[in-house]
Tab-separated table of N, CA, C and O in Angstrom:
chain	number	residue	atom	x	y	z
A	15	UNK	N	5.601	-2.786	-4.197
A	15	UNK	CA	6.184	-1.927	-5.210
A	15	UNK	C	5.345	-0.660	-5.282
A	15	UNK	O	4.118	-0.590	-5.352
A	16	UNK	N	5.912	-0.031	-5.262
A	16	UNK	CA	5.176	1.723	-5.502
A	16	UNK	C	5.735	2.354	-6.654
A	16	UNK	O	6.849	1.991	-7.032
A	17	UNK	N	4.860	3.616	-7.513
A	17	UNK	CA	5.009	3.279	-8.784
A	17	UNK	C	4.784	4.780	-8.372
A	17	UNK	O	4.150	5.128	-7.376
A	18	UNK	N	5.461	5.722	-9.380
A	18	UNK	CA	5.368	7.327	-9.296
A	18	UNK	C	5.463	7.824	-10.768
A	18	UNK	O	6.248	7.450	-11.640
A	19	UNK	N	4.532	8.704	-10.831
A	19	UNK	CA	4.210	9.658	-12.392
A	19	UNK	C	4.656	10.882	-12.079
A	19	UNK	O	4.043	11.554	-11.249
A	20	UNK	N	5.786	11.350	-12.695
A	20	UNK	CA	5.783	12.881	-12.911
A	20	UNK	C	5.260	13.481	-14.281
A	20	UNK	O	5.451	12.907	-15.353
A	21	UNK	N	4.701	14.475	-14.178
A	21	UNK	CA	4.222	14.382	-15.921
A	21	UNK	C	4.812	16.113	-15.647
A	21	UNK	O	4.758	16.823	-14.643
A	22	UNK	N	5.257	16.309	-16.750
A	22	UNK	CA	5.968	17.906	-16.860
A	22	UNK	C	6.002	18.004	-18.292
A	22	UNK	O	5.079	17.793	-19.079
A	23	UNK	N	7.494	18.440	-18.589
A	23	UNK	CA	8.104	18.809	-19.917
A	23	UNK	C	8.627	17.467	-20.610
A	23	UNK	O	8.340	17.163	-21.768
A	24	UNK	N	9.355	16.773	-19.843
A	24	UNK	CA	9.400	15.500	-19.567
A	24	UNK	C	8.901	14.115	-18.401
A	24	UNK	O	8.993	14.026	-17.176
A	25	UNK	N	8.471	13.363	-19.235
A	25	UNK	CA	7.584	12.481	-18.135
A	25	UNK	C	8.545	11.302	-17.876
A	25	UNK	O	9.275	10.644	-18.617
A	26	UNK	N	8.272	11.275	-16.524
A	26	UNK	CA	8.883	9.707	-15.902
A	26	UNK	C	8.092	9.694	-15.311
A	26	UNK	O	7.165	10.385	-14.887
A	27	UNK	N	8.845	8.067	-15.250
A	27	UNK	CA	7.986	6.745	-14.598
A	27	UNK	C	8.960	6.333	-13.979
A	27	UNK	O	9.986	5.972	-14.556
A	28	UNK	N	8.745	6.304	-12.135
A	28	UNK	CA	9.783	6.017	-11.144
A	28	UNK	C	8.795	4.333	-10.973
A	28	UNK	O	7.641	3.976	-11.207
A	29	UNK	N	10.290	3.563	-10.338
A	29	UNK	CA	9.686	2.614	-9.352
A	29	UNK	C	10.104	2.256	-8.275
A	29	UNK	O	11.267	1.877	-8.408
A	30	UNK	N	9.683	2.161	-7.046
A	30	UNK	CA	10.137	2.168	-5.567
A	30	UNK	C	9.928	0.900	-4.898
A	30	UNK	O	8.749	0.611	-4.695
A	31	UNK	N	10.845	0.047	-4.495
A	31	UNK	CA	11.100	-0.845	-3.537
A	31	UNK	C	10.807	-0.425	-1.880
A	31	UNK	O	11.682	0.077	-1.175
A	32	UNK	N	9.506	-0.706	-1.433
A	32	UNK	CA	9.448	0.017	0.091
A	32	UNK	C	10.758	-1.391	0.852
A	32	UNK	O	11.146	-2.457	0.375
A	33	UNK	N	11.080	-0.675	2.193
A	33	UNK	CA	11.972	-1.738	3.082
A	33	UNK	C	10.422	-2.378	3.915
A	33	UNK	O	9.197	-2.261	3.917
A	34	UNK	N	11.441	-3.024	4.493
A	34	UNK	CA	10.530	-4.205	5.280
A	34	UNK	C	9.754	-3.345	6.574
A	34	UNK	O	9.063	-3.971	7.378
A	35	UNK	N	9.895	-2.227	6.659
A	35	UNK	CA	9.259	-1.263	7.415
A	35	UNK	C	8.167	-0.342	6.544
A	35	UNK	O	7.518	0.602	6.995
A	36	UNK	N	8.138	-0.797	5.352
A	36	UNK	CA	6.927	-0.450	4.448
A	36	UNK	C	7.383	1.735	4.473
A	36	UNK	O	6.473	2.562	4.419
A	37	UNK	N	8.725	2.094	4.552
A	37	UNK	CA	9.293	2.903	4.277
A	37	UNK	C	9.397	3.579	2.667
A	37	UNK	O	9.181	2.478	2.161
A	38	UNK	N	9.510	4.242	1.780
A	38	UNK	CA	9.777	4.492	0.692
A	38	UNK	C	11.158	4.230	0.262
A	38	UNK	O	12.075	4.998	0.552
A	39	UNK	N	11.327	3.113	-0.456
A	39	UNK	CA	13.020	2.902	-0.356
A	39	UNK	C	13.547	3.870	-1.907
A	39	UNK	O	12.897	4.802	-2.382
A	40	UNK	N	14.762	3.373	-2.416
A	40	UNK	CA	15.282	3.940	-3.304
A	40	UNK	C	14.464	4.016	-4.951
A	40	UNK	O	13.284	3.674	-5.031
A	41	UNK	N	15.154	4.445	-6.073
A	41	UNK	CA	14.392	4.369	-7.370
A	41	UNK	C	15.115	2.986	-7.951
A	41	UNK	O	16.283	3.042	-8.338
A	42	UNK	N	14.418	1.838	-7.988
A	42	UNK	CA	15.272	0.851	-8.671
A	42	UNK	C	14.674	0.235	-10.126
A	42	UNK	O	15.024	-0.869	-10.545
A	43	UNK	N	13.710	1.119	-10.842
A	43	UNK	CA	13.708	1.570	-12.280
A	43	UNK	C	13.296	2.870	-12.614
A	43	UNK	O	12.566	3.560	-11.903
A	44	UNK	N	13.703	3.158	-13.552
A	44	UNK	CA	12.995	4.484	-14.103
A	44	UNK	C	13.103	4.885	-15.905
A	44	UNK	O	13.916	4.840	-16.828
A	45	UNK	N	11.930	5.217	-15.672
A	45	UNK	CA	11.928	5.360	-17.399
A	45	UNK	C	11.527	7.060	-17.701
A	45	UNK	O	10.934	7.777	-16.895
A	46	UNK	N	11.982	7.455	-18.979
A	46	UNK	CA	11.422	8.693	-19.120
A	46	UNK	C	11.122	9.361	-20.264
A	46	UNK	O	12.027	9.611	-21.061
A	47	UNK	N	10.077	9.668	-20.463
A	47	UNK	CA	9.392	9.328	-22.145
A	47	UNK	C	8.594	10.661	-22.381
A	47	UNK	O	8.831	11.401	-21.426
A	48	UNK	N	7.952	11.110	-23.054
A	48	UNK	CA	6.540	11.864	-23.328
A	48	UNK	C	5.492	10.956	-23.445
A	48	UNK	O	5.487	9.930	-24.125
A	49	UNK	N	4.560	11.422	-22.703
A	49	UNK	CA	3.075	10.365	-22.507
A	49	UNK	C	2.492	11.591	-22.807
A	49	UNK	O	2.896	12.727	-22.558
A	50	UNK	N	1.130	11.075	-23.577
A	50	UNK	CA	-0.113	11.608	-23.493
A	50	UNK	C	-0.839	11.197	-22.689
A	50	UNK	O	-1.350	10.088	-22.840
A	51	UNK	N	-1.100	11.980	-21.586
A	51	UNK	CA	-2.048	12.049	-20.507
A	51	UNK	C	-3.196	11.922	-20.471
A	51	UNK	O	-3.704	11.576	-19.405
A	52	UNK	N	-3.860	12.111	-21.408
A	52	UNK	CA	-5.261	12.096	-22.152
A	52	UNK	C	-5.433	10.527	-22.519
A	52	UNK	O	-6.580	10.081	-22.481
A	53	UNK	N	-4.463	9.738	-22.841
A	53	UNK	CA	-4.428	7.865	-23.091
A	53	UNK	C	-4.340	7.439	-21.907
A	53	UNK	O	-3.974	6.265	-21.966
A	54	UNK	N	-4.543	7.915	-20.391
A	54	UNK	CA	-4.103	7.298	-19.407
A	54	UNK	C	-5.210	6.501	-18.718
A	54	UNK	O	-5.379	6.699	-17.515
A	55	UNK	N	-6.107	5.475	-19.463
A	55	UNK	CA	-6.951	5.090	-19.023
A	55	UNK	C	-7.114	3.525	-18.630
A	55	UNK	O	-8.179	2.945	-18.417
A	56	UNK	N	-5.518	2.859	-18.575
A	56	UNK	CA	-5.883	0.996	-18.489
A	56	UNK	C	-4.428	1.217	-17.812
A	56	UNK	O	-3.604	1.996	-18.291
A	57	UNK	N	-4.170	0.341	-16.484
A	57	UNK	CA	-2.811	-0.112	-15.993
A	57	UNK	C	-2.683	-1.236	-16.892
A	57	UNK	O	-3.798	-1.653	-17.208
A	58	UNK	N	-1.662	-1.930	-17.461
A	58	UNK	CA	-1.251	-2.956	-17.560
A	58	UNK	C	-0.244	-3.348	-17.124
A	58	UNK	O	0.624	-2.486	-16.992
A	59	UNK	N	0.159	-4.965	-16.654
A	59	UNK	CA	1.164	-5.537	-16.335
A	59	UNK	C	1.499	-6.894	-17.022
A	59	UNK	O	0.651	-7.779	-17.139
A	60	UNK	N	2.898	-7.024	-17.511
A	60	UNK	CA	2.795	-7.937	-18.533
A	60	UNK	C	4.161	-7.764	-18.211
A	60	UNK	O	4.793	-6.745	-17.931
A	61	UNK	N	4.755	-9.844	-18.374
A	61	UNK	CA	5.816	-10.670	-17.678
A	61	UNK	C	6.992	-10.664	-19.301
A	61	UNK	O	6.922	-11.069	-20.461
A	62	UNK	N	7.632	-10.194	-18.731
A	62	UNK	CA	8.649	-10.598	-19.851
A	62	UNK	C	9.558	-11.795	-19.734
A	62	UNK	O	10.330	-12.125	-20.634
A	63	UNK	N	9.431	-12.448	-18.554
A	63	UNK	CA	9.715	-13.739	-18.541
A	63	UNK	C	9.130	-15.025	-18.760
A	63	UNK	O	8.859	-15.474	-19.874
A	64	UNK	N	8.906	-15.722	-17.457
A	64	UNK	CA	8.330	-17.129	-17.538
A	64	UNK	C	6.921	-16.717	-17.058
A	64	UNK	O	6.294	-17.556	-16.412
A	65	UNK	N	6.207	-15.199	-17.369
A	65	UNK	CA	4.679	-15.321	-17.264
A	65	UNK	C	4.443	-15.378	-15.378
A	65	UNK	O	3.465	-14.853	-14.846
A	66	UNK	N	5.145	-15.848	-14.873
A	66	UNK	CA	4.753	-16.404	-13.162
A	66	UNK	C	5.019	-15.215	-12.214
A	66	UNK	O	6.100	-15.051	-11.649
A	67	UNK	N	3.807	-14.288	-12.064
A	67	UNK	CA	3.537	-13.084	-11.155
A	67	UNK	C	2.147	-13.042	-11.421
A	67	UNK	O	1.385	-13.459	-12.293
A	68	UNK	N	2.055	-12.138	-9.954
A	68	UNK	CA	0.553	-11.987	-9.642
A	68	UNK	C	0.526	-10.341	-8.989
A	68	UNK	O	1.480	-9.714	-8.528
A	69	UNK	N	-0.673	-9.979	-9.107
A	69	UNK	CA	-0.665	-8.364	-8.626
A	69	UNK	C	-2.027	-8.410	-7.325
A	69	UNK	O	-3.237	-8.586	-7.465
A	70	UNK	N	-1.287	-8.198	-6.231
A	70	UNK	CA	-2.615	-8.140	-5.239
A	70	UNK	C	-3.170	-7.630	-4.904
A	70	UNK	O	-4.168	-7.981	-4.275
A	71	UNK	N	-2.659	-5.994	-5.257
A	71	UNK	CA	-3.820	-4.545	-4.831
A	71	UNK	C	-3.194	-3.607	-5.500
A	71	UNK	O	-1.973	-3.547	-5.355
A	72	UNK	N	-3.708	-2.872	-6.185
A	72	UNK	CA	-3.393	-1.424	-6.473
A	72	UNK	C	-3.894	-0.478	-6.047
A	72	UNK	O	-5.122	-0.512	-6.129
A	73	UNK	N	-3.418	0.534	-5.536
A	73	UNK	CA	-3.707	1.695	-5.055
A	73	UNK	C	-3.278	2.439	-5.442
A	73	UNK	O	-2.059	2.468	-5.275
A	74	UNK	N	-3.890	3.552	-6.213
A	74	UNK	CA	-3.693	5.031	-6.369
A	74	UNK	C	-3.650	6.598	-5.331
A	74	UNK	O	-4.602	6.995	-4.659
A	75	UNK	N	-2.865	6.996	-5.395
A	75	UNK	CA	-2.960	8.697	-4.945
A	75	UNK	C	-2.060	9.705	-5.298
A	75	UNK	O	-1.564	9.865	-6.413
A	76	UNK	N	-1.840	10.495	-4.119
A	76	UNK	CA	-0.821	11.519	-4.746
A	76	UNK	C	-0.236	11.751	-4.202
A	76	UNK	O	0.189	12.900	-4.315
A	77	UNK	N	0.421	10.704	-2.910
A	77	UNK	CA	1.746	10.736	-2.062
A	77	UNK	C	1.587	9.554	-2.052
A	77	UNK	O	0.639	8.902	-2.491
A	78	UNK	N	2.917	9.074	-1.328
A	78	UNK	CA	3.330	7.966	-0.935
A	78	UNK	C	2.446	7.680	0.330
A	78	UNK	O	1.897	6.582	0.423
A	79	UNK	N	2.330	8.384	1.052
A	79	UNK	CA	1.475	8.234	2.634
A	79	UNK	C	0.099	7.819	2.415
A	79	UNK	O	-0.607	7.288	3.272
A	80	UNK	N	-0.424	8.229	0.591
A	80	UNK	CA	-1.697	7.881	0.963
A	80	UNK	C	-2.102	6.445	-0.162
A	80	UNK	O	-3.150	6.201	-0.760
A	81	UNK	N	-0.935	5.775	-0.126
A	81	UNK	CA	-1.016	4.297	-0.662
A	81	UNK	C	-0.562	3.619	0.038
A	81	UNK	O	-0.551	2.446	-0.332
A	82	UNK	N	0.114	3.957	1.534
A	82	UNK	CA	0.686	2.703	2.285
A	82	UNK	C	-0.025	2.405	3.096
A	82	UNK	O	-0.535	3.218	3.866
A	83	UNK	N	-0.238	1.117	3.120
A	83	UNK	CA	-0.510	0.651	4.087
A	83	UNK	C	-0.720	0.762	6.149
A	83	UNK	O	0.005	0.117	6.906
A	84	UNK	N	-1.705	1.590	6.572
A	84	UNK	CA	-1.188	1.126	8.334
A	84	UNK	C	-0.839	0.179	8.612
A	84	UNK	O	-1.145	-0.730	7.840
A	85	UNK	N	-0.352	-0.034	9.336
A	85	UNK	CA	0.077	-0.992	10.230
A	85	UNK	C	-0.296	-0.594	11.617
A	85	UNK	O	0.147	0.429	12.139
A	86	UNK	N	-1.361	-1.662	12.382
A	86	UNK	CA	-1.709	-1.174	13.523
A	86	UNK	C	-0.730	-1.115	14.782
A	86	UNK	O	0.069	-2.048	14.708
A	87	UNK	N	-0.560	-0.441	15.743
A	87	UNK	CA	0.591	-0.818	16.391
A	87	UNK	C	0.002	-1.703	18.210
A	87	UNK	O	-1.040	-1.528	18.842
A	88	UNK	N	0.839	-2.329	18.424
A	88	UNK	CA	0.478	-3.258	19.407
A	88	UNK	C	-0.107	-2.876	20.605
A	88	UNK	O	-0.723	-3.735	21.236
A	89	UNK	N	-0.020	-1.642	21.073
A	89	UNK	CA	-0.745	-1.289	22.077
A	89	UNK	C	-2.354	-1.610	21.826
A	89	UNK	O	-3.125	-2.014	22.697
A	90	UNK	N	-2.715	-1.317	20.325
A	90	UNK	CA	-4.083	-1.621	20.114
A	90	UNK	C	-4.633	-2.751	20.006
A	90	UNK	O	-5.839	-2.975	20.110
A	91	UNK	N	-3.453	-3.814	19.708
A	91	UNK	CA	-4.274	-5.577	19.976
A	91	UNK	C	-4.167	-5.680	21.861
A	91	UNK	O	-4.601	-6.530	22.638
A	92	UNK	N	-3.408	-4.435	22.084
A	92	UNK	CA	-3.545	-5.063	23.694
A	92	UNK	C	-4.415	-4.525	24.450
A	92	UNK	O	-4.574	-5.053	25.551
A	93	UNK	N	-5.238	-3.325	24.099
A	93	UNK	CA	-6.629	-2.806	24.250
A	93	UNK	C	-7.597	-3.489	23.824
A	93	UNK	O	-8.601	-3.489	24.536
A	94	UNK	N	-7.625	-4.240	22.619
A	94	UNK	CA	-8.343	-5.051	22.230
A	94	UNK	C	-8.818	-6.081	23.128
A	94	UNK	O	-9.998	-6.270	23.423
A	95	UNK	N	-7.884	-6.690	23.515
A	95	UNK	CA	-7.503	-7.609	24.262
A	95	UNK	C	-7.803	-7.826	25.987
A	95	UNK	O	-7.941	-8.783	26.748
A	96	UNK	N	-7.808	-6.681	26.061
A	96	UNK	CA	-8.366	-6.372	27.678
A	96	UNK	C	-9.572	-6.200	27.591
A	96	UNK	O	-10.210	-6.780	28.470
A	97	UNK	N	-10.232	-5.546	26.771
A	97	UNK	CA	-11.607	-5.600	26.822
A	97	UNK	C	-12.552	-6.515	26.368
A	97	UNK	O	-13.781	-6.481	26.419
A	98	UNK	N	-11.530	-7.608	25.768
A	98	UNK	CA	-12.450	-9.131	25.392
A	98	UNK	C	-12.512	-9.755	26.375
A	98	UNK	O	-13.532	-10.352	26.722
A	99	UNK	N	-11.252	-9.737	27.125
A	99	UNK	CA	-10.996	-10.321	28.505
A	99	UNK	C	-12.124	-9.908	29.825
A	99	UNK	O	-12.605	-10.693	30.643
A	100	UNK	N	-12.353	-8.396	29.715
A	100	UNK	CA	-13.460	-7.807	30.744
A	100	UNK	C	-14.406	-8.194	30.594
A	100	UNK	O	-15.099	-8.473	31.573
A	101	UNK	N	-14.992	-8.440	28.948
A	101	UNK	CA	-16.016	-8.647	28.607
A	101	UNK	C	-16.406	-10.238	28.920
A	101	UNK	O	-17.591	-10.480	29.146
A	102	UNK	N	-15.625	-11.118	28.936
A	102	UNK	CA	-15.831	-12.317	29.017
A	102	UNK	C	-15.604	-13.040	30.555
A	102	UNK	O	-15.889	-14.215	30.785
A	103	UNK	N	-15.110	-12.215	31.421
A	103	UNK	CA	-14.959	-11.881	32.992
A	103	UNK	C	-16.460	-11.772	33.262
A	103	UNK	O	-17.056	-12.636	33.904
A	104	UNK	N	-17.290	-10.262	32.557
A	104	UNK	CA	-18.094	-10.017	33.626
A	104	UNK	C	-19.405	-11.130	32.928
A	104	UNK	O	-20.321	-11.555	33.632
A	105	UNK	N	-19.244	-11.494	31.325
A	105	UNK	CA	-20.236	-12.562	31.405
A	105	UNK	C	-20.746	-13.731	32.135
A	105	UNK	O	-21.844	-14.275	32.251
A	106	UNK	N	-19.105	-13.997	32.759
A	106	UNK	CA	-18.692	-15.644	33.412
A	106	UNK	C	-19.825	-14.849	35.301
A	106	UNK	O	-20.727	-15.296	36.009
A	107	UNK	N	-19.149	-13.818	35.284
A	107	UNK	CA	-20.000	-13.377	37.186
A	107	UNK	C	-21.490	-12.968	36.734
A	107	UNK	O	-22.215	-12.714	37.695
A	108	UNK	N	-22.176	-12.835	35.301
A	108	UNK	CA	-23.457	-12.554	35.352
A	108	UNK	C	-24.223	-13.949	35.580
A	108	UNK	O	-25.061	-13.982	36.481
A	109	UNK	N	-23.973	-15.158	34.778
A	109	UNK	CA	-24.071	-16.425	34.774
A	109	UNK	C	-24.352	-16.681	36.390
A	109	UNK	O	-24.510	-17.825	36.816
């Protein structure tokens, strides 16, 4: 879930569903209020149901790009991978 502050004349509070490509998906809440900016000092999260959620990381910034997640891409486990392999090649011919 990704969470967006506009603070202006009027303030909202967006919330974003990324897709399974960790993409920025649509707004699927939004609220829009006057905040004092100056009180902005505690996140809270609190269940209006049966209590049963958990929060596993928060991250703050000031785009979307700089709270998501990399994702490494596979060429690099396969570099990885060759050079554990070399490495464990030339141990086996030092032996």
């Amino acid at each position: 879930v990704v969470g967006e502050m506009i603070f202006g004349a009027t303030d909202t509070i967006n919330i974003y569903l990324p897709d399974a490509a960790l993409n920025q998906g649509s707004v699927v809440a939004s609220n829009t209020a006057t905040l004092d900016q100056t009180a902005f000092d505690t996140v809270t999260f609190a269940s209006k149901g049966d209590g049963a959620y958990a929060v596993d990381e928060i991250r703050f910034g000031t785009s979307y790009d700089d709270v998501v997640i990399a994702v490494p891409e596979p060429s690099v486990f396969a570099s990885l991978g060759s050079v554990l392999g070399f490495l464990l090649l030339r141990r086996r011919r030092a032996v």
